[in-house]
Amino acid sequence: MSSEALARLAEERVDHRFKGLPPNADGLTVGELAAQRRNLFAASDGFTSPVLALSAERLEHNLALMETYTARHGLAFAPHGKTSMAPQLFHRQIGHGAWGITLAVPHQARVARAFGIQRIFLANEVVDASALRWIAGELAADPGFRFVCYVDSVPGVELMDAALRGSARPVDVVVELGAGDGARTGVRTEADARAVADAVARTGTLRLVGVAGYEGEVPQADPERVRSYLRRLVALAAGLDRAGRLKDAEEIVVSAGGSAWFDAVADVFAEIPELSAPVLKLLRSGAYVSHDDGHYRRLTPFTRVPREGALEPAFRLWAQVVSRPTPEQAFANAGKRDAAYDLDLPTAQVVRRSGVERPADGITVTGLSDQHAWLRTDAGADLEVGDWIGLGLSHPCTSFDKWQLIPVAEADGTVVDYVRTFF
């Protein structure tokens, strides 16, 4: 199923739906366009501005780095697919050793299943009866499909049980431990966790297989607080196991890990004691695949453990300067519809003119309108109408979701592939 579905992506016709692509490519299939190896920067090849591109080299570097990192630390890896919602990247991640793909809502799981993903970790509660019946149908139809999701309340368990009665296979669940007062979802106390585990045991439709949480929600997070929370999570798994509440699990799942604290997860998960069944130490970091030039560049654990390597920002948004009304101001034709802006504004990195690329010295993005980037230019900044400006972005999740078909370009601008997203 996966190879056929991926092949169909290459058969999709290029047209007006896909911004930034060459107008003279309309009618070609994506595969035909990729085979032409057009260049982002060659006027004759026709890419229009703005256009978002992924670096082929940096994308591969990031995939390989996390494969090495997780293997070195004995972690299974289910990168969060909500970052890209790109099945081509899901399969590349699995090809680089990922156990499966993490997702957040049932729609995302449907996309993954349409492209043959066999292991899905849904890092959220699911109480939608229609979605649960679809999950049950997928499990019944495919004995090789593995699905795990969160539970964090007795009423939630009861709603799941009501929707799943008569299902052929039980749905595997993990108790989510909240990261503290005022944090997001998850039980707040170990007593609550035991009550949820007992509620699961009373059903015939659910099977408790472990615990999970998200350390990125720890209030006032710092290394000590994050590690304290992760040790609570490990202790909860051990306690539920001692009490016999995980007796039906063939392997015990202990899962955590966003993109800011996976070094702490690796350290604490190395301390997990021997339990009654093998332990699946499941890391879920997702932003690594493209990394970024802002939020995650600052927060990445690789800044704390540089000996482990370094991720590289793979996104660049190319826009064109369309107005230069004063010596201190210019405007490029990319805005909120094109660039992530929820965490940081884009950063001006390079300027291209007549095929020559140079640093964007003295140029700062000060704001975004729907379709314009506001640029402040220092005295002497060399910027003209018609120049192309390469912008670095902050927050991969809200970069991918603005583009349906993203060119993957080599360092010289040669486009070697196109990544289709499904948001």
Short mmCIF file of C-alpha atoms in Angstrom, two decimals:
data_model
loop_
_atom_site.label_atom_id
_atom_site.label_comp_id
_atom_site.label_asym_id
_atom_site.label_seq_id
_atom_site.Cartn_x
_atom_site.Cartn_y
_atom_site.Cartn_z
CA MET A 1 0.00 0.00 0.00
CA SER A 2 2.71 2.49 0.96
CA SER A 3 4.72 2.20 -2.26
CA GLU A 4 1.60 2.50 -4.40
CA ALA A 5 0.34 5.53 -2.48
CA LEU A 6 3.73 7.23 -2.64
CA ALA A 7 3.93 6.51 -6.36
CA ARG A 8 0.56 8.19 -6.84
CA LEU A 9 2.00 11.37 -5.32
CA ALA A 10 4.47 11.50 -8.22
CA GLU A 11 1.55 11.15 -10.64
CA GLU A 12 -0.29 14.23 -9.32
CA ARG A 13 -0.54 17.03 -11.87
CA VAL A 14 1.11 20.38 -11.16
CA ASP A 15 -1.25 23.35 -11.41
CA HIS A 16 -2.44 26.53 -9.69
CA ARG A 17 -2.93 24.77 -6.32
CA PHE A 18 0.81 24.73 -5.63
CA LYS A 19 2.26 28.18 -5.03
CA GLY A 20 5.79 29.04 -6.02
CA LEU A 21 6.01 26.40 -8.75
CA PRO A 22 6.72 27.35 -12.37
CA PRO A 23 3.54 28.34 -14.25
CA ASN A 24 4.96 26.67 -17.36
CA ALA A 25 5.01 23.35 -15.47
CA ASP A 26 1.22 23.18 -15.37
CA GLY A 27 0.04 19.80 -16.59
CA LEU A 28 3.26 17.98 -15.81
CA THR A 29 3.18 15.32 -13.15
CA VAL A 30 5.22 15.95 -10.03
CA GLY A 31 7.50 13.12 -11.09
CA GLU A 32 8.01 14.62 -14.54
CA LEU A 33 8.80 18.02 -13.03
CA ALA A 34 11.29 16.50 -10.59
CA ALA A 35 13.00 14.64 -13.43
CA GLN A 36 13.62 17.96 -15.21
CA ARG A 37 15.84 19.06 -12.27
CA ARG A 38 14.92 22.70 -12.66
CA ASN A 39 16.85 25.31 -10.71
CA LEU A 40 15.18 27.57 -8.13
CA PHE A 41 17.24 30.53 -9.25
CA ALA A 42 17.31 30.16 -13.03
CA ALA A 43 14.85 32.61 -14.57
CA SER A 44 14.28 30.23 -17.46
CA ASP A 45 13.17 27.48 -15.09
CA GLY A 46 10.29 29.61 -13.86
CA PHE A 47 9.93 29.32 -10.08
CA THR A 48 7.90 32.25 -8.77
CA SER A 49 8.20 34.14 -5.51
CA PRO A 50 7.60 33.46 -2.74
CA VAL A 51 8.72 29.84 -2.69
CA LEU A 52 9.65 27.64 0.26
CA ALA A 53 12.46 25.14 -0.26
CA LEU A 54 13.99 22.34 1.77
CA SER A 55 17.72 21.70 1.59
CA ALA A 56 18.33 18.18 0.28
CA GLU A 57 21.68 17.91 2.04
CA ARG A 58 20.52 19.27 5.40
CA LEU A 59 17.38 17.18 5.40
CA GLU A 60 19.44 14.02 4.95
CA HIS A 61 21.92 15.17 7.61
CA ASN A 62 19.16 15.65 10.18
CA LEU A 63 17.55 12.29 9.43
CA ALA A 64 20.87 10.50 9.79
CA LEU A 65 21.86 12.38 12.95
CA MET A 66 18.75 11.43 14.91
CA GLU A 67 19.00 7.84 13.71
CA THR A 68 22.51 7.70 15.15
CA TYR A 69 21.54 9.53 18.34
CA THR A 70 18.59 7.31 19.22
CA ALA A 71 20.52 4.13 18.44
CA ARG A 72 23.44 5.29 20.59
CA HIS A 73 21.10 5.84 23.55
CA GLY A 74 19.01 2.69 23.14
CA LEU A 75 15.85 4.60 22.30
CA ALA A 76 13.06 3.62 19.95
CA PHE A 77 12.00 6.60 17.86
CA ALA A 78 8.53 7.66 16.75
CA PRO A 79 9.08 11.20 15.41
CA HIS A 80 6.06 13.46 15.62
CA GLY A 81 4.44 13.54 12.19
CA LYS A 82 2.35 16.63 12.90
CA THR A 83 5.50 18.64 12.18
CA SER A 84 5.49 17.92 8.46
CA MET A 85 2.35 15.88 7.69
CA ALA A 86 4.41 14.64 4.75
CA PRO A 87 4.15 10.88 4.12
CA GLN A 88 7.30 10.96 2.00
CA LEU A 89 9.19 12.22 5.03
CA PHE A 90 7.44 9.67 7.30
CA HIS A 91 8.87 6.90 5.14
CA ARG A 92 12.30 8.47 5.05
CA GLN A 93 12.22 8.68 8.85
CA ILE A 94 11.27 5.01 9.09
CA GLY A 95 14.00 4.23 6.58
CA HIS A 96 16.37 5.91 9.01
CA GLY A 97 15.40 3.55 11.80
CA ALA A 98 12.22 5.06 13.26
CA TRP A 99 9.95 2.57 15.07
CA GLY A 100 6.86 4.35 13.78
CA ILE A 101 5.26 7.79 13.60
CA THR A 102 3.70 9.86 16.38
CA LEU A 103 0.56 11.85 15.54
CA ALA A 104 -1.80 14.10 17.47
CA VAL A 105 -5.35 13.68 16.10
CA PRO A 106 -7.27 10.97 14.23
CA HIS A 107 -7.21 12.83 10.90
CA GLN A 108 -3.42 12.71 10.96
CA ALA A 109 -3.56 8.99 11.69
CA ARG A 110 -5.82 8.52 8.67
CA VAL A 111 -3.23 10.23 6.46
CA ALA A 112 -0.50 8.00 7.84
CA ARG A 113 -2.53 4.86 7.31
CA ALA A 114 -3.38 5.90 3.74
CA PHE A 115 0.36 5.77 3.10
CA GLY A 116 0.95 2.46 4.83
CA ILE A 117 2.38 3.51 8.21
CA GLN A 118 2.24 0.36 10.35
CA ARG A 119 2.98 1.80 13.80
CA ILE A 120 1.20 4.89 15.09
CA PHE A 121 1.59 6.44 18.52
CA LEU A 122 -1.22 8.96 19.00
CA ALA A 123 0.05 11.37 21.65
CA ASN A 124 -3.40 12.49 22.70
CA GLU A 125 -6.64 11.26 24.19
CA VAL A 126 -9.29 9.99 21.74
CA VAL A 127 -12.95 10.02 22.78
CA ASP A 128 -14.56 10.57 19.36
CA ALA A 129 -16.73 7.50 18.72
CA SER A 130 -16.43 7.73 14.92
CA ALA A 131 -12.65 7.97 15.10
CA LEU A 132 -12.47 5.07 17.54
CA ARG A 133 -14.60 2.88 15.27
CA TRP A 134 -12.27 3.72 12.38
CA ILE A 135 -9.24 2.76 14.52
CA ALA A 136 -10.95 -0.51 15.44
CA GLY A 137 -11.61 -1.20 11.77
CA GLU A 138 -7.96 -0.60 10.87
CA LEU A 139 -6.82 -2.97 13.62
CA ALA A 140 -9.28 -5.64 12.52
CA ALA A 141 -8.32 -5.39 8.87
CA ASP A 142 -4.55 -5.44 9.38
CA PRO A 143 -3.02 -7.81 11.97
CA GLY A 144 0.34 -6.06 11.52
CA PHE A 145 -0.97 -2.61 12.45
CA ARG A 146 0.13 -1.32 15.89
CA PHE A 147 -1.72 1.62 17.43
CA VAL A 148 -1.21 3.23 20.87
CA CYS A 149 -2.93 6.30 22.33
CA TYR A 150 -3.25 8.20 25.61
CA VAL A 151 -5.84 7.88 28.38
CA ASP A 152 -6.03 10.26 31.34
CA SER A 153 -9.48 9.97 32.89
CA VAL A 154 -12.08 7.41 33.92
CA PRO A 155 -14.82 9.14 31.86
CA GLY A 156 -12.51 9.06 28.84
CA VAL A 157 -11.93 5.33 29.29
CA GLU A 158 -15.68 4.75 29.57
CA LEU A 159 -16.37 6.69 26.37
CA MET A 160 -13.70 4.68 24.54
CA ASP A 161 -15.12 1.41 25.85
CA ALA A 162 -18.64 2.30 24.74
CA ALA A 163 -17.46 3.13 21.22
CA LEU A 164 -15.25 0.05 20.88
CA ARG A 165 -17.54 -2.71 22.14
CA GLY A 166 -17.56 -5.58 19.69
CA SER A 167 -14.14 -4.72 18.28
CA ALA A 168 -11.97 -7.58 17.10
CA ARG A 169 -8.79 -6.34 18.81
CA PRO A 170 -8.26 -4.24 21.94
CA VAL A 171 -6.82 -0.75 21.53
CA ASP A 172 -3.50 -0.30 23.31
CA VAL A 173 -3.40 2.69 25.65
CA VAL A 174 -0.87 4.39 27.90
CA VAL A 175 -1.65 6.50 30.94
CA GLU A 176 -0.58 10.08 30.32
CA LEU A 177 1.09 11.76 33.29
CA GLY A 178 0.59 15.52 33.33
CA ALA A 179 3.72 17.62 33.62
CA GLY A 180 2.55 19.65 36.61
CA ASP A 181 -0.03 22.13 37.83
CA GLY A 182 -1.26 24.28 34.99
CA ALA A 183 0.28 21.98 32.37
CA ARG A 184 -1.67 20.45 29.52
CA THR A 185 -3.45 17.07 29.51
CA GLY A 186 -2.61 14.07 31.69
CA VAL A 187 -3.43 12.76 35.15
CA ARG A 188 -2.17 15.01 37.91
CA THR A 189 -1.47 12.38 40.59
CA GLU A 190 -0.31 8.78 40.82
CA ALA A 191 -3.62 7.94 42.52
CA ASP A 192 -5.45 9.28 39.46
CA ALA A 193 -3.21 7.17 37.26
CA ARG A 194 -4.08 4.04 39.21
CA ALA A 195 -7.78 4.84 38.93
CA VAL A 196 -7.47 5.20 35.16
CA ALA A 197 -5.49 1.95 34.97
CA ASP A 198 -8.21 0.17 36.95
CA ALA A 199 -10.88 1.58 34.62
CA VAL A 200 -8.96 0.22 31.63
CA ALA A 201 -8.77 -3.19 33.30
CA ARG A 202 -12.57 -3.27 33.65
CA THR A 203 -13.00 -3.03 29.87
CA GLY A 204 -12.55 -5.71 27.30
CA THR A 205 -11.81 -3.18 24.59
CA LEU A 206 -8.63 -1.53 25.90
CA ARG A 207 -5.25 -2.87 26.95
CA LEU A 208 -2.93 -0.88 29.19
CA VAL A 209 0.64 -1.10 27.88
CA GLY A 210 2.51 1.68 29.67
CA VAL A 211 2.85 5.36 30.45
CA ALA A 212 3.71 8.52 28.55
CA GLY A 213 4.06 12.26 28.94
CA TYR A 214 5.47 15.44 27.49
CA GLU A 215 8.26 17.10 29.43
CA GLY A 216 8.00 20.25 27.31
CA GLU A 217 4.97 21.23 29.43
CA VAL A 218 6.89 21.21 32.73
CA PRO A 219 6.23 24.61 34.34
CA GLN A 220 9.34 26.81 34.46
CA ALA A 221 11.25 24.02 32.76
CA ASP A 222 14.93 23.65 33.53
CA PRO A 223 17.13 20.52 33.56
CA GLU A 224 16.38 19.69 37.19
CA ARG A 225 12.60 20.10 36.89
CA VAL A 226 12.45 18.20 33.61
CA ARG A 227 14.47 15.28 34.97
CA SER A 228 12.33 15.22 38.12
CA TYR A 229 9.18 14.91 36.00
CA LEU A 230 10.71 12.19 33.82
CA ARG A 231 11.71 10.22 36.93
CA ARG A 232 8.09 10.48 38.12
CA LEU A 233 7.05 9.02 34.78
CA VAL A 234 9.50 6.12 35.11
CA ALA A 235 8.43 5.51 38.70
CA LEU A 236 4.78 5.45 37.59
CA ALA A 237 5.57 2.75 35.02
CA ALA A 238 7.41 0.69 37.63
CA GLY A 239 4.60 1.10 40.15
CA LEU A 240 1.88 0.08 37.72
CA ASP A 241 3.99 -2.91 36.74
CA ARG A 242 4.53 -4.02 40.34
CA ALA A 243 0.79 -3.77 40.94
CA GLY A 244 0.09 -6.08 38.00
CA ARG A 245 -1.69 -3.42 35.98
CA LEU A 246 0.59 -3.98 32.96
CA LYS A 247 0.32 -7.77 32.98
CA ASP A 248 -1.24 -7.91 29.52
CA ALA A 249 1.49 -5.85 27.85
CA GLU A 250 3.86 -7.80 25.61
CA GLU A 251 6.24 -4.86 25.94
CA ILE A 252 5.92 -1.94 28.34
CA VAL A 253 5.88 1.46 26.67
CA VAL A 254 7.54 4.41 28.40
CA SER A 255 7.37 7.45 26.14
CA ALA A 256 8.34 11.12 26.28
CA GLY A 257 10.38 13.57 24.32
CA GLY A 258 9.76 16.76 22.45
CA SER A 259 12.49 18.56 20.56
CA ALA A 260 13.84 20.65 23.44
CA TRP A 261 14.71 18.06 26.12
CA PHE A 262 15.47 14.76 24.42
CA ASP A 263 18.88 14.68 26.09
CA ALA A 264 17.14 14.58 29.48
CA VAL A 265 14.84 11.82 28.20
CA ALA A 266 17.85 9.80 27.07
CA ASP A 267 19.55 10.23 30.47
CA VAL A 268 16.52 9.33 32.59
CA PHE A 269 15.30 6.51 30.37
CA ALA A 270 18.73 4.92 30.76
CA GLU A 271 17.79 4.52 34.45
CA ILE A 272 14.58 2.53 33.78
CA PRO A 273 14.76 -0.60 35.96
CA GLU A 274 14.05 -4.10 34.74
CA LEU A 275 10.31 -4.61 34.49
CA SER A 276 8.13 -7.68 33.95
CA ALA A 277 8.28 -7.31 30.16
CA PRO A 278 10.72 -5.71 27.72
CA VAL A 279 10.57 -1.90 27.78
CA LEU A 280 10.01 0.19 24.65
CA LYS A 281 11.74 3.50 25.45
CA LEU A 282 9.97 5.67 22.91
CA LEU A 283 11.19 9.15 21.98
CA ARG A 284 8.86 11.37 19.96
CA SER A 285 10.83 14.47 18.85
CA GLY A 286 9.61 15.75 15.49
CA ALA A 287 10.98 19.22 14.71
CA TYR A 288 14.44 17.81 13.99
CA VAL A 289 13.51 16.80 10.45
CA SER A 290 13.81 20.37 9.18
CA HIS A 291 15.05 22.04 12.38
CA ASP A 292 14.85 25.87 12.13
CA ASP A 293 16.65 29.19 12.38
CA GLY A 294 14.94 30.42 15.55
CA HIS A 295 13.09 28.66 18.35
CA TYR A 296 14.58 25.19 17.99
CA ARG A 297 18.01 26.50 17.04
CA ARG A 298 18.04 28.08 20.52
CA LEU A 299 16.45 25.16 22.38
CA THR A 300 17.96 22.09 20.74
CA PRO A 301 19.66 19.78 23.26
CA PHE A 302 22.62 19.52 20.91
CA THR A 303 23.72 22.91 22.25
CA ARG A 304 24.11 21.19 25.64
CA VAL A 305 25.76 18.07 24.24
CA PRO A 306 27.73 19.31 21.21
CA ARG A 307 29.77 16.10 21.15
CA GLU A 308 26.58 14.35 19.91
CA GLY A 309 26.43 16.42 16.73
CA ALA A 310 24.34 19.35 15.49
CA LEU A 311 21.10 19.69 13.57
CA GLU A 312 21.03 22.00 10.56
CA PRO A 313 18.17 24.30 9.50
CA ALA A 314 16.80 22.89 6.27
CA PHE A 315 14.12 25.48 5.41
CA ARG A 316 14.62 28.65 3.43
CA LEU A 317 11.80 30.89 2.22
CA TRP A 318 12.72 32.82 -0.91
CA ALA A 319 10.88 36.10 -1.50
CA GLN A 320 11.45 39.03 -3.83
CA VAL A 321 11.88 42.67 -2.94
CA VAL A 322 8.93 44.44 -4.54
CA SER A 323 9.13 47.90 -2.96
CA ARG A 324 11.91 50.16 -1.62
CA PRO A 325 9.99 53.31 -0.59
CA THR A 326 12.73 54.83 1.59
CA PRO A 327 16.43 54.19 2.30
CA GLU A 328 15.40 52.66 5.64
CA GLN A 329 12.60 50.43 4.44
CA ALA A 330 11.83 47.72 1.91
CA PHE A 331 9.10 45.17 1.37
CA ALA A 332 9.32 41.57 0.14
CA ASN A 333 6.38 39.58 -1.19
CA ALA A 334 6.13 36.92 1.54
CA GLY A 335 3.95 37.30 4.61
CA LYS A 336 1.86 35.47 7.17
CA ARG A 337 0.38 33.22 4.50
CA ASP A 338 3.86 31.95 3.65
CA ALA A 339 6.09 32.13 6.74
CA ALA A 340 5.90 30.85 10.30
CA TYR A 341 5.45 33.75 12.72
CA ASP A 342 3.88 32.26 15.88
CA LEU A 343 7.18 31.99 17.76
CA ASP A 344 9.59 34.37 15.99
CA LEU A 345 9.66 36.52 12.90
CA PRO A 346 11.67 35.26 9.94
CA THR A 347 15.31 36.32 9.71
CA ALA A 348 16.95 37.79 6.63
CA GLN A 349 19.89 35.56 5.77
CA VAL A 350 21.02 36.05 2.18
CA VAL A 351 20.34 38.26 -0.83
CA ARG A 352 20.61 37.06 -4.45
CA ARG A 353 21.14 39.40 -7.38
CA SER A 354 22.18 38.38 -10.91
CA GLY A 355 23.08 34.90 -9.70
CA VAL A 356 25.36 36.12 -6.90
CA GLU A 357 24.46 35.32 -3.29
CA ARG A 358 25.74 37.35 -0.32
CA PRO A 359 24.87 37.77 3.37
CA ALA A 360 21.85 39.95 4.14
CA ASP A 361 23.90 42.39 6.18
CA GLY A 362 21.97 45.30 7.65
CA ILE A 363 18.55 43.85 6.78
CA THR A 364 16.02 42.95 9.50
CA VAL A 365 12.47 41.61 9.25
CA THR A 366 10.40 43.81 11.57
CA GLY A 367 6.90 42.55 10.81
CA LEU A 368 4.64 40.56 8.53
CA SER A 369 1.44 41.50 6.77
CA ASP A 370 -0.64 38.85 5.06
CA GLN A 371 1.50 39.01 1.91
CA HIS A 372 4.42 41.29 2.77
CA ALA A 373 7.55 41.10 4.90
CA TRP A 374 8.50 44.47 6.38
CA LEU A 375 12.25 44.97 6.08
CA ARG A 376 14.31 47.56 7.95
CA THR A 377 17.52 48.42 6.15
CA ASP A 378 20.51 49.98 7.88
CA ALA A 379 22.53 52.74 6.27
CA GLY A 380 24.52 51.29 3.43
CA ALA A 381 22.49 48.07 3.16
CA ASP A 382 22.61 46.98 -0.46
CA LEU A 383 19.06 46.02 -1.40
CA GLU A 384 17.18 46.78 -4.60
CA VAL A 385 13.74 46.11 -6.03
CA GLY A 386 13.93 42.75 -7.80
CA ASP A 387 16.48 41.20 -5.42
CA TRP A 388 15.66 37.77 -4.00
CA ILE A 389 15.98 37.47 -0.24
CA GLY A 390 16.38 34.15 1.57
CA LEU A 391 14.58 34.06 4.91
CA GLY A 392 15.22 31.68 7.80
CA LEU A 393 12.11 30.50 9.64
CA SER A 394 11.29 29.68 13.24
CA HIS A 395 8.99 26.73 14.12
CA PRO A 396 8.81 23.90 11.57
CA CYS A 397 5.20 22.94 12.36
CA THR A 398 3.82 26.29 11.19
CA SER A 399 6.15 26.41 8.20
CA PHE A 400 5.17 23.08 6.63
CA ASP A 401 1.45 23.75 7.03
CA LYS A 402 1.44 26.75 4.70
CA TRP A 403 2.77 24.82 1.70
CA GLN A 404 1.19 21.84 -0.09
CA LEU A 405 4.13 20.99 -2.36
CA ILE A 406 7.65 21.92 -1.29
CA PRO A 407 10.70 21.75 -3.57
CA VAL A 408 13.72 19.89 -2.19
CA ALA A 409 16.77 21.65 -3.56
CA GLU A 410 20.47 20.90 -3.58
CA ALA A 411 22.93 23.59 -2.52
CA ASP A 412 23.19 25.05 -6.04
CA GLY A 413 19.39 25.36 -6.31
CA THR A 414 18.78 22.22 -8.37
CA VAL A 415 15.38 20.82 -7.35
CA VAL A 416 15.57 17.05 -7.00
CA ASP A 417 12.23 16.24 -5.39
CA TYR A 418 8.93 17.69 -4.14
CA VAL A 419 7.39 16.97 -0.74
CA ARG A 420 3.59 16.81 -0.53
CA THR A 421 1.93 17.80 2.76
CA PHE A 422 -1.54 16.90 4.08
CA PHE A 423 -2.84 19.36 6.69
#
